[in-house]
Coordinates of C-alpha atoms in Angstrom, one line a residue:
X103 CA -47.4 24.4 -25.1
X104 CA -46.4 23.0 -21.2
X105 CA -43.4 21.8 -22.8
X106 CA -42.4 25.1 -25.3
X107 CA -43.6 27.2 -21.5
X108 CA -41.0 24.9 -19.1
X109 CA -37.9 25.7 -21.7
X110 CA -38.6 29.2 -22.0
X111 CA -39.3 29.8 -18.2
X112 CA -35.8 27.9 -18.1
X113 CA -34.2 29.7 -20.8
X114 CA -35.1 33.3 -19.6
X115 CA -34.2 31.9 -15.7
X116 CA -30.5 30.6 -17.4
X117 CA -30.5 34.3 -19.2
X118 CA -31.2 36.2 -16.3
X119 CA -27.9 34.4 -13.9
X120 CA -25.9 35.9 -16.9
X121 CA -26.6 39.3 -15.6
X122 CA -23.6 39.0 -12.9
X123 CA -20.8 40.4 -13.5
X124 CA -19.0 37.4 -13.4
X125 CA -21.0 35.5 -15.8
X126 CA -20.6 38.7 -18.3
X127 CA -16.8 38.6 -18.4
X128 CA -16.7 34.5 -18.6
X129 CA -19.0 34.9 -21.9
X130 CA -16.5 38.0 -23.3
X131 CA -14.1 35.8 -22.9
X132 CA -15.2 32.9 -24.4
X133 CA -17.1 34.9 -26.8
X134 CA -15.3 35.1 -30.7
X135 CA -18.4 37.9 -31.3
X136 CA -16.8 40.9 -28.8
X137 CA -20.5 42.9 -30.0
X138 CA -22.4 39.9 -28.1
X139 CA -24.4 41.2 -25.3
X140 CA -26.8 39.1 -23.4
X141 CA -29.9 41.1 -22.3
X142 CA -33.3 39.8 -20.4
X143 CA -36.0 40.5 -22.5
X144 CA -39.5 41.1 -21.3
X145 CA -42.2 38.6 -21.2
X146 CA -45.1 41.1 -21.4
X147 CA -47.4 40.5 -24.6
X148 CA -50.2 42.9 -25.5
X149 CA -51.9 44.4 -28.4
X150 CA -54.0 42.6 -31.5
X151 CA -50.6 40.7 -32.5
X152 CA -49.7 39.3 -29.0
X153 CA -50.0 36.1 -29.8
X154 CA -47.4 36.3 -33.1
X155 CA -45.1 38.9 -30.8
X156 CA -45.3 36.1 -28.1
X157 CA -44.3 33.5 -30.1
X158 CA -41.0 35.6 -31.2
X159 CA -40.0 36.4 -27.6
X160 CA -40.3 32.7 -27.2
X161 CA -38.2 31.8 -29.9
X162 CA -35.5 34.6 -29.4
X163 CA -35.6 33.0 -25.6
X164 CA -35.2 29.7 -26.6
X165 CA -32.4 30.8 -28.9
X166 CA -30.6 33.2 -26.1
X167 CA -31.0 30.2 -24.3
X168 CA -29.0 28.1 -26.0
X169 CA -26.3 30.6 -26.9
X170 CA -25.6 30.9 -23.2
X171 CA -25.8 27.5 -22.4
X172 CA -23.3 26.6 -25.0
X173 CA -21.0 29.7 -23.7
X174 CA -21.5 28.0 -20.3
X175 CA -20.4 25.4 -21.5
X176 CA -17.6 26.4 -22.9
X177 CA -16.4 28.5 -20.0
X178 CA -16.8 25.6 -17.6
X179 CA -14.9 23.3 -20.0
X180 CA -12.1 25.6 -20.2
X181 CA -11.7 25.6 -16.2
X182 CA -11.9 21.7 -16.4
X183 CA -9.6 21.2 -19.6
X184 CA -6.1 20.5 -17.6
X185 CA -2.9 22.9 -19.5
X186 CA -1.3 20.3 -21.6
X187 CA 2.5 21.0 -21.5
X188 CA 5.8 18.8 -23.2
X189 CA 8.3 17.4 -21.4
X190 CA 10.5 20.0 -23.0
X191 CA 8.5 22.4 -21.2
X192 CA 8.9 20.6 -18.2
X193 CA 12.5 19.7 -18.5
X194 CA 12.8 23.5 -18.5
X195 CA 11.4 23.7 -14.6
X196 CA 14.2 22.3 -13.0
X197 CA 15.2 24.8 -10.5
X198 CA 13.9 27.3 -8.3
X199 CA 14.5 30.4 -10.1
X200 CA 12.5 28.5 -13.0
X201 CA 10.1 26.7 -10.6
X202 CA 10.4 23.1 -10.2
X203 CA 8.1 20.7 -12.1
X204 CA 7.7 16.8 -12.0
X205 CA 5.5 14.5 -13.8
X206 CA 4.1 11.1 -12.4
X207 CA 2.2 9.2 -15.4
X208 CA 0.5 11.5 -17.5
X209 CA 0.3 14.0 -14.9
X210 CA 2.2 17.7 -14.3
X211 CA 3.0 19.0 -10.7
X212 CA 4.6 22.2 -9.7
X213 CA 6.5 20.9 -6.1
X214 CA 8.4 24.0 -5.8
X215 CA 6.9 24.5 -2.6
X216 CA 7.2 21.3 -1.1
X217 CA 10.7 20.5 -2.2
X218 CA 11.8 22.4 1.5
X219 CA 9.0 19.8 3.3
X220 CA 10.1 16.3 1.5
X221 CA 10.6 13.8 4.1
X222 CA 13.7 12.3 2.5
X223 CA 15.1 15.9 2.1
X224 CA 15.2 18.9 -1.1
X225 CA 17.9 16.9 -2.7
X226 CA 16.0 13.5 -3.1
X227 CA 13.7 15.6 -4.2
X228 CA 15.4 17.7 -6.5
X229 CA 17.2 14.6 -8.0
X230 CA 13.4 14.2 -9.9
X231 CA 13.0 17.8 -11.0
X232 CA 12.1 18.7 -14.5
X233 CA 11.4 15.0 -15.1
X234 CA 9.2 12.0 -14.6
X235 CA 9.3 10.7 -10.7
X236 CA 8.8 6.9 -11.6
X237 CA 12.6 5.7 -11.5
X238 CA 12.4 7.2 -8.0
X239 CA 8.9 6.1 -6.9
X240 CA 9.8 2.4 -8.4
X241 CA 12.8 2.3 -5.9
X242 CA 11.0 3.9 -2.7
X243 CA 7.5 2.1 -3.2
X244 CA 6.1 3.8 0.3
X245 CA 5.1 6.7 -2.0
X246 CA 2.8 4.4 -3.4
X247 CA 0.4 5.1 -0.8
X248 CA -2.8 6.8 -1.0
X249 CA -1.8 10.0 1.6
X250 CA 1.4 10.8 -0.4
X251 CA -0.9 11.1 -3.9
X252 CA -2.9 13.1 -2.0
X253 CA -0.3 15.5 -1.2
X254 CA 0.9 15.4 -4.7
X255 CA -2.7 16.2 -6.2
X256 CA -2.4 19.7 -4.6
X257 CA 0.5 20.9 -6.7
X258 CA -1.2 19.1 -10.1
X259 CA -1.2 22.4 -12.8
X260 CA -1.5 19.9 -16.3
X261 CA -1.1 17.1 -18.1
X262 CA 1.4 16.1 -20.5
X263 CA 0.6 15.9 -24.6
X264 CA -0.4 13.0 -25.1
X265 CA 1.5 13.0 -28.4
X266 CA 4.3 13.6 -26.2
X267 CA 5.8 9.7 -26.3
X268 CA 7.3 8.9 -22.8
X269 CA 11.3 8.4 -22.7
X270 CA 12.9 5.0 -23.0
X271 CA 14.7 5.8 -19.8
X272 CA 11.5 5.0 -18.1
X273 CA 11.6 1.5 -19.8
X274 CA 14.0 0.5 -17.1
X275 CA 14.5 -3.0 -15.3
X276 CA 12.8 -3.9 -12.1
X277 CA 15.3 -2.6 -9.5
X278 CA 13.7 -5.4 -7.6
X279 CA 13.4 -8.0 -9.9
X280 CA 16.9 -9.6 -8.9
X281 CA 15.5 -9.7 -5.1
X282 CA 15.9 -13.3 -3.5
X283 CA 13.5 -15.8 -2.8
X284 CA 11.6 -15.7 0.5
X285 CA 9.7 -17.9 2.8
X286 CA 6.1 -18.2 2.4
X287 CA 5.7 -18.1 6.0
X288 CA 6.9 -14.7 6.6
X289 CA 4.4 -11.7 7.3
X290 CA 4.6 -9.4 4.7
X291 CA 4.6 -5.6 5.4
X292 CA 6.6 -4.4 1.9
X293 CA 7.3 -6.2 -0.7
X294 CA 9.7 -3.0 -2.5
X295 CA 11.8 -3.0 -0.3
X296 CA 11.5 -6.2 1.8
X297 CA 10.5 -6.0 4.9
X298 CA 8.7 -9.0 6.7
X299 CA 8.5 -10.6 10.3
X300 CA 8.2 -14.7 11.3
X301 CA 4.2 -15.3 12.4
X302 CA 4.5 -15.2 16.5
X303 CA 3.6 -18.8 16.8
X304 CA 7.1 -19.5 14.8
X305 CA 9.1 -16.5 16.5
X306 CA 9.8 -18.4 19.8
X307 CA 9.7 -21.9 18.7
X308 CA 13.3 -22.2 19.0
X309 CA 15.9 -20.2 21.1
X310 CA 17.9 -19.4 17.7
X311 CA 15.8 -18.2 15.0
X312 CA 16.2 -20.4 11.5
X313 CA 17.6 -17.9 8.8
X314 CA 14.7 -18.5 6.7
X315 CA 12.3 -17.0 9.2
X316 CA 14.6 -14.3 10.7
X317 CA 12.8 -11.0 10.6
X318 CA 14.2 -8.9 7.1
X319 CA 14.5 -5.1 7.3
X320 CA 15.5 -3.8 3.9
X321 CA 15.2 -0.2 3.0
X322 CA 16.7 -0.7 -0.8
X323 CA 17.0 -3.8 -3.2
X324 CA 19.2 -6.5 -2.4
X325 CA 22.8 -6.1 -4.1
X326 CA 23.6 -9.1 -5.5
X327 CA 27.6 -9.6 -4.5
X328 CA 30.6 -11.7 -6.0
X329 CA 32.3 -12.9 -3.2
X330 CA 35.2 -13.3 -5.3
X331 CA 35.5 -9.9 -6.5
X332 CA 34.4 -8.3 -3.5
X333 CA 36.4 -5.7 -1.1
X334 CA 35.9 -4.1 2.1
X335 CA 37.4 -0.7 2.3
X336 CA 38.6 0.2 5.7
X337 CA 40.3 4.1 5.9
X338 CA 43.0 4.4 8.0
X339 CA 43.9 7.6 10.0
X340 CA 46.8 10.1 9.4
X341 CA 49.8 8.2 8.8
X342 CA 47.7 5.0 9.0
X343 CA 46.9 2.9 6.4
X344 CA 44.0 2.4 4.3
X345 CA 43.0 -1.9 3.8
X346 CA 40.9 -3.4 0.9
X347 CA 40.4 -6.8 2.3
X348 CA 38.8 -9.7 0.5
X349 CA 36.9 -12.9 2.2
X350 CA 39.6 -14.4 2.3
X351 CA 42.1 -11.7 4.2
X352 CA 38.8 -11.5 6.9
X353 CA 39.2 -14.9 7.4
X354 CA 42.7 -14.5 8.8
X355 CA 41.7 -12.1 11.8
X356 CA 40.7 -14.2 14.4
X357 CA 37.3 -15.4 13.8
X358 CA 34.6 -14.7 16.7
X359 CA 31.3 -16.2 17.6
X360 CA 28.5 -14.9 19.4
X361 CA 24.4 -15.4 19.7
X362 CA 23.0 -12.1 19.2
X363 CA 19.7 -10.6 19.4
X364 CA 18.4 -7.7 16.6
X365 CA 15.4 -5.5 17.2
X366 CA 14.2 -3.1 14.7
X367 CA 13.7 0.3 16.3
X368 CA 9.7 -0.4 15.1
X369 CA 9.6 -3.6 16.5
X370 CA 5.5 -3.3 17.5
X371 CA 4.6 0.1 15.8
X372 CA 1.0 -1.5 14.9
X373 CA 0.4 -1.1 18.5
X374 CA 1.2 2.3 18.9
X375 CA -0.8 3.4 15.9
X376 CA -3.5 2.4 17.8
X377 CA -2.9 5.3 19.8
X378 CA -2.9 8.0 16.8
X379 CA -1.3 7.5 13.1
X380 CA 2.4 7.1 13.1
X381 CA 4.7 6.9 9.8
X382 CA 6.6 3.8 9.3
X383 CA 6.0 0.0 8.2
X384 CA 2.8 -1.7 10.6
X385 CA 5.7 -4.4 12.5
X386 CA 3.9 -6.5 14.8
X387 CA 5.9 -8.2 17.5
X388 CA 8.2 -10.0 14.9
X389 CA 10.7 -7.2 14.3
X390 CA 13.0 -9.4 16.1
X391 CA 15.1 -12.6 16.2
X392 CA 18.4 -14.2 17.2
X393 CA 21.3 -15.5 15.4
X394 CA 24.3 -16.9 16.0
X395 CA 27.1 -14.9 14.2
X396 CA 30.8 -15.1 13.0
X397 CA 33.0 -13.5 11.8
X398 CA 36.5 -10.8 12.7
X399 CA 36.0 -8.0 15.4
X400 CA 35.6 -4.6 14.3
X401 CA 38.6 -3.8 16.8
X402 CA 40.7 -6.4 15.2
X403 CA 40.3 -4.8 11.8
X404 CA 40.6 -1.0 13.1
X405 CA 43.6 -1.7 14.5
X406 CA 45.1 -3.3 11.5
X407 CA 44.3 -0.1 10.2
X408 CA 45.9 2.0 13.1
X409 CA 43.0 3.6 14.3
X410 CA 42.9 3.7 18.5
X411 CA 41.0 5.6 20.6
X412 CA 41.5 9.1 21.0
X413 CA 40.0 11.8 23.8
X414 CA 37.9 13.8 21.4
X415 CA 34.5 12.3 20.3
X416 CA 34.5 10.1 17.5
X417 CA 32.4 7.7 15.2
X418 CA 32.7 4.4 13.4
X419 CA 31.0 5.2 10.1
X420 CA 29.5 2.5 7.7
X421 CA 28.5 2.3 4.0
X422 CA 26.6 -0.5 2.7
X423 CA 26.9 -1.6 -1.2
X424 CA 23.0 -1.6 -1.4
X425 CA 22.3 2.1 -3.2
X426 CA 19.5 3.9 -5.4
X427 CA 19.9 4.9 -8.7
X428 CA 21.9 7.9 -7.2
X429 CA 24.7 6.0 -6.0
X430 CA 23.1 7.2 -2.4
X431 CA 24.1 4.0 0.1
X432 CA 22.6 3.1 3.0
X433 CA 24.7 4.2 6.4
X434 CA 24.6 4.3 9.7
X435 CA 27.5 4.8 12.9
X436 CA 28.3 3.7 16.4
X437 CA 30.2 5.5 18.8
X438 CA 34.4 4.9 18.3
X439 CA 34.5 3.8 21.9
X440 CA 32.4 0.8 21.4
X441 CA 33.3 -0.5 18.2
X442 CA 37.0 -0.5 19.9
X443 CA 36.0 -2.2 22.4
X444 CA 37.0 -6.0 22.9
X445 CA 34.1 -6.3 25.4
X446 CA 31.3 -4.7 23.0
X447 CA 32.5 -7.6 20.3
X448 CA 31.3 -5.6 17.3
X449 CA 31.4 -7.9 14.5
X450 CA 32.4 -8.1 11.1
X451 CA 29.9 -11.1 10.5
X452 CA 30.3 -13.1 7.7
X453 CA 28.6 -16.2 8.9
X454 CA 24.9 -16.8 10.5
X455 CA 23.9 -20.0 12.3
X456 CA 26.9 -21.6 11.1
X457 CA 26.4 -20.6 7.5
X458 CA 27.6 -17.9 4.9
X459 CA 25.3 -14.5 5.9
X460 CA 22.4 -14.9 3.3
X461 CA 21.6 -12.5 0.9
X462 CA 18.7 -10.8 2.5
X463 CA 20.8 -10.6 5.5
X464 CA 23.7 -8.7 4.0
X465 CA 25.9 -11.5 2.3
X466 CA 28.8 -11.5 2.2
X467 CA 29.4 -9.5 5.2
X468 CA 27.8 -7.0 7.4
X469 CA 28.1 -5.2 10.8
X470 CA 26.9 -7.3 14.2
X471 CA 26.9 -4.4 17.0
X472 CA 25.6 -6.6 20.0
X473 CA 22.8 -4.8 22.1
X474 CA 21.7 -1.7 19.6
X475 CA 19.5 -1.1 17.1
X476 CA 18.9 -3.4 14.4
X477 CA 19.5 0.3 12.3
X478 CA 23.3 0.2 13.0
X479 CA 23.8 -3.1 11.9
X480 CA 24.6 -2.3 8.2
X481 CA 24.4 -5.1 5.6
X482 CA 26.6 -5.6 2.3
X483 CA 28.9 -3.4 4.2
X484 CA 31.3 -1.7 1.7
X485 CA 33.3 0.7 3.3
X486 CA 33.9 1.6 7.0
X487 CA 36.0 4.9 7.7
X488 CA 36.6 6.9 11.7
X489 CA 35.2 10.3 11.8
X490 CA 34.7 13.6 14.2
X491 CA 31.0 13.3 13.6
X492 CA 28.3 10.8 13.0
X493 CA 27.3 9.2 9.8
X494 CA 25.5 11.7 7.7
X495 CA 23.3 9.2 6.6
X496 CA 19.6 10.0 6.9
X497 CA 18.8 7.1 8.1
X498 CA 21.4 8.3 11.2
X499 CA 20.0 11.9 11.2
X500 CA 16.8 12.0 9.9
X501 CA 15.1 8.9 10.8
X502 CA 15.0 6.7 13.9
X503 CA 15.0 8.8 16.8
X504 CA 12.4 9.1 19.2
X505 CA 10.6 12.2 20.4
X506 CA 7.9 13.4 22.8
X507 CA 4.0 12.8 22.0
X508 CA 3.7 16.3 21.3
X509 CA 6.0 16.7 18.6
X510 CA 4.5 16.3 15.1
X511 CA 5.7 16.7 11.8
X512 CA 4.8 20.5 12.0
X513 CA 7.3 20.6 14.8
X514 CA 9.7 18.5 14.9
X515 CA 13.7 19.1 14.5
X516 CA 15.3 15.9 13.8
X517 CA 18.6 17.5 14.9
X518 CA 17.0 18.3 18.3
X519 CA 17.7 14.4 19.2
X520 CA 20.2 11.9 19.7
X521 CA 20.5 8.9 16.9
X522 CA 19.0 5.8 18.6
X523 CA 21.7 3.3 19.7
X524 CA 20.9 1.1 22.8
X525 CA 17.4 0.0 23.3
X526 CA 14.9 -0.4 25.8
X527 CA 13.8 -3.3 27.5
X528 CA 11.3 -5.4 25.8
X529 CA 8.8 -8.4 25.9
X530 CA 5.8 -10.1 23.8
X531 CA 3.5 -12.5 24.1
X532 CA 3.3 -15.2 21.2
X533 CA 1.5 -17.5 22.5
X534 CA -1.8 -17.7 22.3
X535 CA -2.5 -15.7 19.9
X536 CA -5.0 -12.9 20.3
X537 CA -8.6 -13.3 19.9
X538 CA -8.0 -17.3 20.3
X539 CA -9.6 -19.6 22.4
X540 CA -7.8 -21.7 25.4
X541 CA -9.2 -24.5 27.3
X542 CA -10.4 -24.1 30.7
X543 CA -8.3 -25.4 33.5
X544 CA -4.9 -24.5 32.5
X545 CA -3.6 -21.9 30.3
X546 CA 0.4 -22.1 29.0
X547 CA 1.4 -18.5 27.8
X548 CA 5.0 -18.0 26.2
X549 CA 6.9 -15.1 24.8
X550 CA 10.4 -13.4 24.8
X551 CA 12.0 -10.8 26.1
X552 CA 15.2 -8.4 25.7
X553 CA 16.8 -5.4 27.0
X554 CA 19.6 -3.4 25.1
X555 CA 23.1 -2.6 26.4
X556 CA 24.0 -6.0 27.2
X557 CA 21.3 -5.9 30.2
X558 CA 20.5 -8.6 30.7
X559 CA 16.4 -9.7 31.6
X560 CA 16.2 -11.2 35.2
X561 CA 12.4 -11.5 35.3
X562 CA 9.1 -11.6 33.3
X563 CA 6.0 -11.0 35.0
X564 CA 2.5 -12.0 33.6
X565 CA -0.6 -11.2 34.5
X566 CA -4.3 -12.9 33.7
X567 CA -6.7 -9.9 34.4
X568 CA -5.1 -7.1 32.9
X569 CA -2.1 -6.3 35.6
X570 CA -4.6 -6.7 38.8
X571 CA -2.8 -9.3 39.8
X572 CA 0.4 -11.2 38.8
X573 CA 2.5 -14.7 38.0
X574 CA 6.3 -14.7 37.2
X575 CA 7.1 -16.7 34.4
X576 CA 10.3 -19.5 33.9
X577 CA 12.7 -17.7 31.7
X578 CA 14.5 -20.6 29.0
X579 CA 17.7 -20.1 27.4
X580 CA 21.3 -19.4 27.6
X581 CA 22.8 -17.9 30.2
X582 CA 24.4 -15.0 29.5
X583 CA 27.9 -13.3 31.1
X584 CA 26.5 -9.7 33.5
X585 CA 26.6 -6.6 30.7
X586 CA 26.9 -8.8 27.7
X587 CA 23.5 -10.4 27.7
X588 CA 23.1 -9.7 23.6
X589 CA 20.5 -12.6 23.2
X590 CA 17.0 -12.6 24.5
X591 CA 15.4 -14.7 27.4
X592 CA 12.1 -17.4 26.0
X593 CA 10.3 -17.8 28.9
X594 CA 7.1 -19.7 29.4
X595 CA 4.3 -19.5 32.1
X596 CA 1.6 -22.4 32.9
X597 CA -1.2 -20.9 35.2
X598 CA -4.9 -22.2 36.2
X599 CA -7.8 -20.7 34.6
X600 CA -10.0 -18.9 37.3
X601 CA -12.7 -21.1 37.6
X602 CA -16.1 -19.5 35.8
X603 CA -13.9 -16.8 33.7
X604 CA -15.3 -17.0 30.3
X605 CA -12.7 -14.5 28.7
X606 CA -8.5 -13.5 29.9
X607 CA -6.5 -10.5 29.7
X608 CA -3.4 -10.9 29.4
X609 CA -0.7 -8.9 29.9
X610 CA 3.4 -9.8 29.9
X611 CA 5.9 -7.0 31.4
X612 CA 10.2 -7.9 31.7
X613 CA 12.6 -6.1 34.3
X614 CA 16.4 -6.0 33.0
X615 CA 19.2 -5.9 35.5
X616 CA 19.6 -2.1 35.8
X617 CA 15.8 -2.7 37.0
X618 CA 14.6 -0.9 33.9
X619 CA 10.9 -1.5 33.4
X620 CA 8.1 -1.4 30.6
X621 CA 5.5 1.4 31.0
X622 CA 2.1 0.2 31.4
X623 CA 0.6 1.9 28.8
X624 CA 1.8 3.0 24.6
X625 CA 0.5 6.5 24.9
X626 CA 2.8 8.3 27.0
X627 CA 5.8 7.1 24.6
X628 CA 4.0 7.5 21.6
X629 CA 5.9 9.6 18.7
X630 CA 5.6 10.5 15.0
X631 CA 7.6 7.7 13.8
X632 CA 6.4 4.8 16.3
X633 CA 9.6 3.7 17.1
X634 CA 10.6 2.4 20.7
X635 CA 7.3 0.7 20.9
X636 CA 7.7 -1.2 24.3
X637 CA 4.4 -0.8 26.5
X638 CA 3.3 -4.4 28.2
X639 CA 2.1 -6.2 25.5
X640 CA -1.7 -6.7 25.9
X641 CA -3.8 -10.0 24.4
X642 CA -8.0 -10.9 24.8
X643 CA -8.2 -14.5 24.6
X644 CA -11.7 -16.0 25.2
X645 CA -12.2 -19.6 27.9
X646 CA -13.8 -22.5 25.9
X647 CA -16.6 -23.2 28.1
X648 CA -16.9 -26.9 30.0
X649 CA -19.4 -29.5 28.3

């Protein structure tokens, strides 16, 4: 009787919250039976045949009861049941006026208001509508990150049938797969596309980096290039000529050599996340190494082609042979002055520490701009053309360029700044590491340091106890001719251990010839993309204590 007392108590309690008006028009509409009315009936029992009237009320309870509960059950499973749509039906959303759908797995999203907030732009965007996102999100693997599902689940309206077989198109090869083989020692920070960094304890262990462990910066899969078929196409101006040179007509311009440092603009970025979230690949301080390059001047070649410089403004624009599955190639420019320029030796490399360019680093021939950022100098460079305006690349308009801390992506106007080109002066520490442990007595701290423009770094300063109080450090390396120091400085510093310090801070700041300086701190230069990153770098290293 406890038992039979609980489920009616709970039946009449589950009959009585379908009272609401709510409740009433979710069971009409799941309801088949448009004469079902729930009603509350009374408890109350009296007379001689209270006990058999009881028992009725109790069982038309316990059967009320279950009616409802099925209805809510129903109702609740029809909120939860996902719309199941074709890909016909979604094939058919493919434009505003129509709404624009995508799929991603199973899974149907309605992006028509986001298509105007993509990152990469509407039309990468819109490249994917009515159709599955996959070929796309196979190419750029940063959407497979856990903040851009997130964004997607909010425009999630179905599923697709699941008798709905997916298209062989989706079947397709690994746009990756033919990517080259790397070296185990490189830091990792994408595998689709590469992008890795030598460990700091490597970086600086010789003044030219070895090509195996020079920093790689990929932002699509690696072209893989017959040098016997392949063709640089260089436009020429009105009534110039256009030139499709071959390895082998490069070789003939006069061949030029130079040791050349490249930076990527994110060079450190994991620092200034530290600050507040930034969006871009987690580069520690091995976004950067040094090469020794080859190959015929950018001048030498333009010329050929009759381009000289004119009064107006004008660009150098470049188009690299690596491309996504829209035939969209990666680009970038410089400034027409300096790629004419016999002093700003702008290369056409085609060799790299006295070797042919490897794959990974744009084999067989890419741009060397001396003193800008790594950005400009485009790999498996395919065509190169003189224009009134800069490359309409997004990686030359919307991407690398810096901003103030207060812009976010609410805010900011990409065309509000100028495209990154010369870069600031910079310096590391990689050696010791952070967190390690030195000996007491004497502690031997080395790192690099760099300056864009051709500045060249006259001085490193190091300090022990956080910039209280500091050392100057020997600067290693070549010697470099005044505005055309492309290559970074080694330097080194040996200093005594304070006697009794159990713990050191660290901290490495460089001074370039036009007495540019490092700021002290990451947060006044901090911006949305975490480029430019070039605070004194900061390392806790802990004093082994004496026997």
């Amino acid at each position: 009787m406890l038992l039979l007392h609980r489920a009616v108590v709970s039946a009449f309690r589950h009959a009585c919250r379908f009272k609401s008006t709510s409740s009433k028009l979710c069971i009409q509409a799941c309801s088949t039976n448009d004469s079902f009315q729930p009603q509350c009936p009374s408890l109350t029992f009296s007379g001689n045949n209270s006990s058999t009237r009881g028992w009725r009320v109790m069982g038309t309870l316990l059967g009320l009861g279950a009616v409802l509960a099925y209805h809510d059950h129903r109702c609740k499973a029809a909120q939860e049941l996902p719309r199941i749509y074709t890909r016909e039906e979604v094939r058919s959303h493919s434009s505003p006026e129509t709404r624009i759908w995508v799929t991603l797995g199973s899974e149907v999203f309605d992006v028509t208001e986001f298509v105007d907030l993509h990152p990469g732009g509407p039309s990468k965007l819109m490249l994917a509508a009515g159709g599955p996102l996959e070929p796309f999100w196979a190419l750029y693997a940063v959407h497979n990150q856990s903040h851009v599902r997130e964004i997607l689940a909010q425009y999630k309206i179905g599923e697709l049938s699941p008798e709905d077989k997916a298209p062989s198109t989706l079947k397709t090869s690994d746009p990756y797969a033919d990517d080259p083989i790397r070296h185990p020692a490189l830091k990792v920070n994408s595998q689709r596309p590469f992008n890795a960094e030598p460990p700091p304890e490597l970086l600086t262990e010789n003044y030219i980096t070895p090509n195996p462990i020079f920093f790689t910066r990929n932002h699509l899969p690696v072209p893989n290039l017959d040098p016997d078929t392949y063709r640089l196409h260089v436009e020429g101006p009105p009534g110039g000529q256009s030139l499709s040179l071959s390895l082998d007509d490069l070789y003939q311009f006069p061949k030029h050599e130079i040791t050349v440092t490249l930076q990527c603009a994110g060079n450190r970025r994991s620092e200034m996340t530290q600050v507040k979230e930034v969006r871009g690949l987690e580069w520690s301080i091995g976004a950067i190494s040094t090469a020794r390059w080859a190959g015929a001047r950018l001048c030498d070649v333009l010329a050929q082609a009759g381009h000289q410089l004119c009064e107006t403004e004008a660009h150098v624009c470049f188009e690299g042979l690596d491309s996504d599955p829209t035939g969209t190639a990666y680009g970038a420019s410089i400034p027409l002055a300096r790629a004419m320029d016999p002093e700003a030796e702008v290369l056409l490399a085609y060799e790299m520490n006295g070797q042919p360019l490897p794959r990974d680093h744009g084999f067989p021939v890419r741009v060397v701009v001396p003193g800008v950022v790594g950005a400009r100098h485009v790999k498996w460079l395919g065509k190169v053309s003189v224009a009134s305006e800069e490359s309409y690349s997004h990686w030359q308009r919307r991407d690398y360029k810096g901003f103030s801390p207060s812009v976010d992506w609410d805010t900011v106007d990409f065309d509000s700044a100028p495209s990154i080109q010369e870069l600031p002066v910079q310096s590391a520490i990689t050696e010791p590491k952070d967190g390690a442990t030195v000996e007491s007595g004497e502690v031997t701290i080395k790192g690099y340091a760099w300056s864009g423009g051709g500045r060249a770094v006259i001085r490193v300063d190091v300090s022990l106890d956080g910039g209280l109080t500091w050392q100057v450090a020997k600067l290693d390396g070549e010697e470099q001719c005044p505005r055309k120091a492309w290559a970074w400085r080694l330097w080194e510093l040996q200093a005594p251990v304070p006697a009794g310090q159990k713990e050191l801070n660290i901290v490495c700041k460089a001074i370039d010839d036009s007495y540019n300086v490092q700021p002290d701190t990451m947060a006044p230069i901090w911006n949305l993309r975490g480029v430019l990153s070039n605070a004194w770098h900061r390392i806790h290293v802990h004093v082994r204590a004496n026997p």
